[in-house]
Each structure stands twice: as structure tokens, then as C-alpha cells.
Coordinates of C-alpha atoms and ligand atoms in Angstrom, one line a residue:
X28 CA 0.3 0.4 0.2
X29 CA 3.0 2.3 -0.3
X30 CA 0.9 4.6 -3.4
X31 CA -1.3 5.1 -0.5
X32 CA 1.3 6.5 1.9
X33 CA 1.8 9.6 -0.7
X34 CA -1.7 10.7 -0.7
X35 CA -3.6 13.2 1.0
X36 CA -6.5 11.8 3.0
X37 CA -9.9 13.6 4.2
X38 CA -11.6 12.4 7.0
X39 CA -15.0 14.2 6.9
X40 CA -16.2 14.5 10.6
X41 CA -19.1 16.6 12.2
X42 CA -22.0 17.3 10.2
X43 CA -25.3 18.2 10.4
X44 CA -27.3 15.3 12.1
X45 CA -27.9 14.8 15.6
X46 CA -25.2 12.4 16.1
X47 CA -22.5 15.4 15.2
X48 CA -20.7 14.9 18.8
X49 CA -20.5 11.0 18.8
X50 CA -19.3 11.7 14.9
X51 CA -16.3 14.3 16.0
X52 CA -15.1 11.4 18.6
X53 CA -14.9 9.2 15.6
X54 CA -13.5 11.8 13.2
X55 CA -10.3 12.2 15.8
X56 CA -10.7 8.6 16.9
X57 CA -9.6 8.1 12.8
X58 CA -7.7 10.9 12.1
X59 CA -5.1 10.4 15.3
X60 CA -4.8 6.8 13.9
X61 CA -3.9 7.6 10.1
X62 CA -1.4 10.3 11.4
X63 CA 0.1 7.2 13.8
X64 CA 0.1 4.4 10.4
X65 CA 1.6 7.4 8.4
X66 CA -0.8 8.9 6.0
X67 CA -1.3 12.3 5.1
X68 CA -4.2 13.3 7.3
X69 CA -6.4 15.8 7.4
X70 CA -9.6 16.4 9.4
X71 CA -12.4 18.3 7.8
X72 CA -15.6 19.3 9.4
X73 CA -18.2 18.8 6.8
X74 CA -21.1 21.4 9.1
X75 CA -21.5 23.7 6.1
X76 CA -21.4 23.8 2.6
X77 CA -20.5 20.5 2.2
X78 CA -19.2 20.2 -1.4
X79 CA -17.2 23.6 -1.4
X80 CA -15.7 22.2 2.4
X81 CA -14.9 19.3 0.4
X82 CA -13.5 20.6 -2.3
X83 CA -11.2 23.5 -1.0
X84 CA -9.0 20.5 1.1
X85 CA -8.5 19.1 -2.2
X86 CA -8.0 15.5 -1.1
X87 CA -7.4 12.5 -3.4
X88 CA -9.4 10.0 -0.8
X89 CA -11.9 10.3 2.2
X90 CA -12.6 8.4 5.2
X91 CA -15.9 9.5 6.2
X92 CA -16.3 9.3 10.2
X93 CA -20.0 10.9 9.4
X94 CA -22.6 9.7 11.5
X95 CA -26.8 10.1 10.8
X96 CA -28.4 11.4 7.8
X97 CA -26.2 13.6 5.3
X98 CA -23.3 11.5 5.5
X99 CA -24.8 7.8 6.8
X100 CA -27.2 8.1 4.1
X101 CA -25.5 8.1 0.3
X102 CA -25.6 11.7 0.4
X103 CA -21.8 12.6 1.0
X104 CA -20.8 9.3 -0.8
X105 CA -22.6 10.8 -4.0
X106 CA -21.0 14.2 -3.5
X107 CA -17.5 11.9 -3.0
X108 CA -18.6 10.0 -6.4
X109 CA -19.4 12.7 -8.7
X110 CA -15.9 15.0 -7.6
X111 CA -14.4 11.8 -8.1
X112 CA -12.8 11.3 -4.8
X113 CA -12.8 7.7 -3.6
X114 CA -13.7 7.2 0.2
X115 CA -14.3 4.3 2.9
X116 CA -17.5 2.0 3.3
X117 CA -20.4 1.2 1.0
X118 CA -21.3 3.4 -1.5
X119 CA -24.3 5.4 -2.6
X120 CA -27.4 2.7 -2.6
X121 CA -26.3 0.6 0.2
X122 CA -25.4 3.7 2.5
X123 CA -28.8 5.0 1.7
X124 CA -30.6 1.4 2.2
X125 CA -28.5 1.0 5.8
X126 CA -30.6 4.4 7.2
X127 CA -33.7 3.7 5.7
X128 CA -34.4 1.3 8.7
X129 CA -38.2 0.6 6.6
X130 CA -36.2 -0.2 3.1
X131 CA -33.6 -2.0 4.7
X132 CA -36.3 -3.9 6.4
X133 CA -37.9 -5.1 3.2
X134 CA -34.5 -6.3 1.5
X135 CA -33.8 -8.1 4.8
X136 CA -37.5 -9.9 4.5
X137 CA -36.7 -10.7 1.0
X138 CA -33.3 -12.6 2.0
X139 CA -35.2 -14.9 4.8
X140 CA -33.1 -12.7 7.1
X141 CA -35.3 -12.6 11.2
X142 CA -36.5 -8.9 11.7
X143 CA -39.3 -8.6 14.3
X144 CA -42.1 -7.7 13.1
X145 CA -43.6 -4.3 12.6
X146 CA -46.0 -1.6 11.2
X147 CA -45.1 2.0 9.8
X148 CA -47.4 4.6 10.9
X149 CA -47.1 7.9 8.8
X150 CA -47.4 11.6 10.1
X151 CA -51.2 12.2 10.6
X152 CA -52.2 8.2 10.8
X153 CA -54.3 6.8 13.0
X154 CA -51.9 5.5 15.6
X155 CA -54.0 3.6 18.2
X156 CA -55.5 1.2 15.8
X157 CA -51.7 0.0 15.6
X158 CA -52.6 -0.7 19.7
X159 CA -54.5 -4.1 18.6
X160 CA -52.7 -5.5 16.0
X161 CA -48.9 -5.9 18.0
X162 CA -48.8 -7.4 21.5
X163 CA -47.3 -5.1 23.9
X164 CA -44.6 -3.6 24.7
X165 CA -43.8 -2.9 21.6
X166 CA -40.9 -1.0 19.6
X167 CA -41.1 3.0 18.1
X168 CA -39.1 4.2 16.5
X169 CA -37.1 7.1 13.4
X170 CA -37.4 5.3 10.1
X171 CA -33.9 7.2 9.7
X172 CA -31.8 7.8 13.2
X173 CA -28.9 6.6 15.0
X174 CA -27.2 6.4 18.5
X175 CA -31.2 5.0 19.6
X176 CA -32.3 8.8 18.9
X177 CA -35.9 8.9 19.1
X178 CA -36.6 4.9 20.4
X179 CA -39.0 4.0 22.5
X180 CA -40.4 0.6 24.2
X181 CA -43.9 1.0 24.8
X182 CA -45.6 -0.9 27.6
X183 CA -49.4 0.5 27.4
X184 CA -51.5 2.2 25.0
X185 CA -51.8 5.4 27.0
X186 CA -48.2 5.8 26.2
X187 CA -48.1 4.9 22.4
X188 CA -48.7 8.7 21.4
X189 CA -46.2 10.4 23.0
X190 CA -43.6 7.6 21.8
X191 CA -45.0 8.0 18.0
X192 CA -44.7 12.3 18.8
X193 CA -41.0 11.9 19.4
X194 CA -40.1 9.3 16.6
X195 CA -41.9 11.6 14.5
X196 CA -39.6 14.4 15.3
X197 CA -36.6 12.8 13.3
X198 CA -38.8 11.5 10.6
X199 CA -41.7 11.6 8.8
X200 CA -41.9 7.7 8.8
X201 CA -42.2 5.9 12.2
X202 CA -41.4 2.0 12.8
X203 CA -43.8 0.4 14.9
X204 CA -42.5 -3.2 16.1
X205 CA -42.9 -6.0 18.5
X206 CA -40.4 -5.9 21.2
X207 CA -37.4 -9.1 21.5
X208 CA -36.7 -9.9 24.4
X209 CA -33.4 -12.1 24.2
X210 CA -29.4 -10.6 24.2
X211 CA -28.4 -8.1 22.3
X212 CA -25.2 -8.8 20.3
X213 CA -23.5 -6.5 17.3
X214 CA -21.6 -8.5 14.8
X215 CA -18.6 -6.4 13.4
X216 CA -18.6 -7.2 9.5
X217 CA -14.5 -6.3 7.9
X218 CA -14.7 -7.1 4.1
X219 CA -16.9 -9.6 3.2
X220 CA -15.9 -11.4 6.7
X221 CA -18.0 -11.4 9.7
X222 CA -15.4 -11.1 12.3
X223 CA -17.2 -11.4 15.8
X224 CA -20.4 -11.1 18.1
X225 CA -20.4 -9.1 21.1
X226 CA -23.3 -8.9 23.9
X227 CA -24.1 -5.6 25.3
X228 CA -25.5 -5.4 28.3
X229 CA -27.0 -1.7 29.4
X230 CA -28.1 -0.7 32.3
X231 CA -31.1 1.2 31.6
X232 CA -34.2 -0.5 30.5
X233 CA -33.1 -0.9 26.9
X234 CA -29.4 0.4 24.7
X235 CA -30.5 3.6 25.0
X236 CA -28.4 7.5 24.1
X237 CA -27.5 7.0 27.9
X238 CA -26.1 3.4 28.0
X239 CA -24.3 3.6 24.7
X240 CA -22.4 7.3 25.6
X241 CA -22.4 7.5 29.6
X242 CA -19.2 5.4 30.9
X243 CA -20.5 2.6 32.8
X244 CA -23.8 2.9 32.0
X245 CA -23.6 -0.4 29.7
X246 CA -21.1 -3.4 29.7
X247 CA -20.0 -5.2 26.7
X248 CA -18.7 -8.8 26.7
X249 CA -17.2 -10.3 23.9
X250 CA -17.5 -13.0 22.9
X251 CA -20.9 -13.3 23.0
X252 CA -22.5 -15.9 25.3
X253 CA -23.8 -17.6 23.5
X254 CA -23.7 -21.3 22.1
X255 CA -21.2 -21.9 19.1
X256 CA -24.4 -22.9 16.7
X257 CA -26.0 -20.2 17.7
X258 CA -22.6 -17.9 17.5
X259 CA -22.1 -19.3 14.6
X260 CA -26.2 -18.8 13.1
X261 CA -25.8 -15.2 14.4
X262 CA -22.7 -14.1 12.4
X263 CA -24.0 -16.0 9.2
X264 CA -27.1 -14.0 9.8
X265 CA -25.2 -10.5 10.2
X266 CA -23.3 -11.0 7.0
X267 CA -26.8 -11.9 5.1
X268 CA -28.0 -8.8 6.0
X269 CA -24.4 -7.1 4.9
X270 CA -24.5 -8.5 1.2
X271 CA -28.5 -7.6 1.3
X272 CA -27.7 -4.5 1.2
X273 CA -24.5 -4.5 -1.3
X274 CA -22.7 -2.7 1.7
X275 CA -18.9 -2.3 1.2
X276 CA -16.0 -2.5 3.1
X277 CA -17.6 -2.7 6.9
X278 CA -20.7 -2.4 9.2
X279 CA -21.7 -3.3 12.0
X280 CA -25.3 -5.0 12.5
X281 CA -27.3 -5.1 16.0
X282 CA -29.3 -8.5 16.5
X283 CA -31.2 -9.5 19.9
X284 CA -30.7 -13.5 19.8
X285 CA -34.4 -14.7 21.6
X286 CA -34.3 -17.5 24.1
X287 CA -34.6 -19.9 20.8
X288 CA -31.1 -18.6 19.5
X289 CA -33.3 -16.8 16.7
X290 CA -31.0 -13.7 15.6
X291 CA -33.2 -10.9 14.7
X292 CA -31.5 -7.9 13.1
X293 CA -33.0 -4.8 14.6
X294 CA -30.5 -2.7 12.0
X295 CA -27.3 -2.6 10.0
X296 CA -24.8 0.4 10.5
X297 CA -22.6 1.3 7.7
X298 CA -20.5 3.5 9.3
X299 CA -21.0 2.2 13.1
X300 CA -19.0 4.5 15.8
X301 CA -14.8 3.6 15.3
X302 CA -13.7 5.7 18.6
X303 CA -11.4 3.3 20.7
X304 CA -14.0 2.3 22.5
X305 CA -16.2 1.9 20.3
X306 CA -18.3 -1.9 19.6
X307 CA -16.8 -2.6 16.0
X308 CA -13.3 -1.7 17.3
X309 CA -13.7 -3.7 20.4
X310 CA -14.8 -7.0 18.3
X311 CA -11.6 -6.2 16.4
X312 CA -9.6 -6.2 18.9
X313 CA -11.1 -9.1 20.6
X314 CA -10.0 -11.8 17.3
X315 CA -6.2 -9.5 17.9
X316 CA -6.6 -6.8 15.5
X317 CA -5.7 -3.9 17.0
X318 CA -7.5 -0.4 16.0
X319 CA -4.4 1.4 13.9
X320 CA -4.5 -2.5 11.8
X321 CA -8.8 -1.9 11.8
X322 CA -8.0 1.5 10.0
X323 CA -5.9 0.7 7.7
X324 CA -8.1 -2.0 6.6
X325 CA -11.0 0.1 6.0
X326 CA -8.8 2.1 4.5
X327 CA -7.1 -0.6 2.0
X328 CA -10.1 -1.7 1.5
X329 CA -11.7 1.8 0.2
X330 CA -8.8 1.4 -3.2
X331 CA -7.9 -0.7 -6.1
X332 CA -5.7 -3.9 -4.7
X333 CA -2.6 -1.7 -6.1
X334 CA -3.1 1.3 -3.6
X335 CA -4.2 3.7 -6.5
X336 CA -7.2 5.5 -5.3
X337 CA -8.9 5.3 -8.6
X338 CA -12.8 5.6 -8.0
X339 CA -15.3 3.3 -7.9
X340 CA -17.9 2.4 -9.7
X341 CA -21.1 3.7 -8.2
X342 CA -23.4 0.9 -8.2
X343 CA -23.3 -2.0 -5.6
X344 CA -21.3 -5.3 -7.1
X345 CA -23.0 -7.3 -3.6
X346 CA -19.7 -6.3 -1.5
Ligands
ADP408 N1 -37.6 -4.8 18.5 C1 -36.6 -4.6 19.5 N2 -36.8 -5.5 21.0 C2 -35.9 -4.9 21.9 N3 -35.0 -3.9 21.6 C3 -34.8 -3.2 20.5 C4 -35.6 -2.9 19.9 N4 -35.5 -2.2 18.5 C5 -34.3 -1.5 19.5 N5 -34.3 -1.9 20.4 C6 -33.5 -1.2 21.7 O1 -33.1 0.0 21.1 C7 -32.2 0.0 20.7 C8 -31.7 1.2 19.2 O2 -32.5 0.5 18.4 P1 -32.2 0.2 16.8 O3 -32.6 -0.3 15.9 O4 -30.2 -0.2 16.7 O5 -31.9 2.2 16.3 P2 -30.3 3.0 16.6 O6 -30.1 3.3 15.0 O7 -30.8 3.9 17.4 O8 -29.5 2.0 16.9 C9 -31.2 -1.4 20.5 O9 -29.7 -1.4 21.0 C10 -31.9 -2.3 21.1 O10 -31.9 -2.4 23.1
MG409 MG1 -28.6 0.5 16.4

């Protein structure tokens, strides 16, 4: 990868989504790592005038450290395609699908990947009829968000309206789905391989924003405590989800494994958190790959085999 060392790499971070602060942390961690690895890297906060900001920096390659809308949803990927700048991670289509929990679920269902039973609510629709079609508890979440922003677990009918209103603040479409009780596990995918599954235990009623980002509010166990057969099924299921959306490079799949050992896919993150203490880096560490090696691999996966920075085709090729 000698050729890559001569390139100017821009770490795109910040952005305008609700996950801006997390993205800045991911970006700083990635930038520090690239510098340790000997690359010429520059941090770029793309919160305003995105096209001009990206163009001004004259980068050869983008390491995308954004989360949420206008970063993880295919839009910045589209801009980079137009500017002919190669970038890390998934392309336009897979990114857009991953960000949209309804669109991605339709593909998961097509590929027979288990997902919680769900219904979709749009702004202005009658919410109360829903409570008759699903048994409580149910989970209400915005179609396109992350970091558990706008997600609620609803135990009784009178809590439903508030939960739907909250989710609608973030997206005009809301998912109302069956609560799956079981072990929450997250699977890291790198290249076209499931690296491993990590188990998440929260002190909060579910893995909410607080549990995700306040130290001590959640603990992680690697590898997840599942029987060898269920562990393998979970890894296979996550890889199937990654392939179903046509993801590239890396991703993290969030699942709940129920008491019968069935892994239900909750969602796929095309740009998972990449701080030193984030789950994908922790999974990588668990299989002997340190943070810098992980960052280096993600970068290599973004370019041609010879390390040249030719832009890639915009259509997905299934991995
Ligand atoms: N169907 C479900 N059953 C049980 N818990 C759920 C379900 N959906 C979401 N959760 C909980 O909410 C968290 C956030 O949901 P998720 O779908 O991963 O959205 P986000 O994109 O905000 O991370 C999950 O990590 C899990 O703890
Ligand atoms: Mg999640």
C-alpha cells in the first residue's frame, strides 16, 4: 500500500445530524490513527457548505467518519462520486438503504433474514389502531436515525401517542415493532467476513443513548455468550444482512438473539462508531486486530488492490 502513503486523506466528520458530537469523536480517533500509521491526513468538519468544504481541501481519498443523515445515508457518498474522490465504506445505494430502517427491512425480508414484526406509521395517520395489531411491549423508532435517538419501548396503550410523537420529531415515518426479548449482540463485518459478535448489557431499560455514551452505563462481553451453533448462526445472519444491502468495506449489525437462539436483525449501520471504545473496534481487538490495523484495513478496502486511488463504480456489486 505504498502508493496510499503519498495521498492526501480527508477525514470527513461532524456534519449536521443529531449524532454530530459522536461523529467528531469518531473523526478524531480515525485522524489520530491515520497519523500514527504515517498517512497524510487532515480532519474536515463538513457541517456547512459541504461541497465547497470538501473541494477546497483537495483530497485524494475520503475517510468518512460521519453518522446519521447527510453522512451515513448516501448523500455525501453521492457528492464524492461526482467529485471523483474514492471513499471508505459502502456506496450510495447501500448507505441509503442502511440508513432507512424500513427499506432495509424489506430487503432483509426478501432474503429471509429474521426481523421483528413491524408496521409503518406516517405523520397524520391514526396511531391508536396500531395497539390492536401488536402485543405490548412494542418498540417505536424513527425510520432514519441512530444512537437510539427517538427510540422508546412502550408497555401500554396510553404511552403510545407520546412515543410516536417523539419518533415523528426525527422522521415523517415511524416503525412500530414487536419487542424481542433476549440477548442484544452486535456483529462487526470487515471486508466480506463476520469478525465476531459482542454482547451488550445495559443498566438502562434498553441500549439507549445514555447506555451507549455514558461510561459505566453499559458493559460489553466478547465473545457474546451464545452456544457455538447460535454464535455461528448469528454471524451468518449478520453477514447475510450486509450482503443483502450490498454493503462494502465494513459495517456493524445490531441484533437480538431470542431464547430459542433465533437472531433478529434490528438494523445495519454502514458507518458504525469508530472511537477506541466503540463496539466494532472492540470486536476487532477481540480477534487480535488493534485499532490502527482496523483503520488501515478499512482504508485499503476503499481503494484498488494496487493501492491506487481510482474512483470506484457507483453501482453496488454485492460486496
Ligand atoms: N424490536 C426490538 N426489541 C427489543 N429491543 C429493541 C428493539 N428495537 C430496538 N431495541 C433497542 O433499542 C436500541 C436502538 O434500536 P436500533 O434499532 O438499533 O436503532 P438505532 O439506530 O437508534 O441504534 C437497540 O440497541 C435495542 O437496545
Ligand atoms: Mg442500533
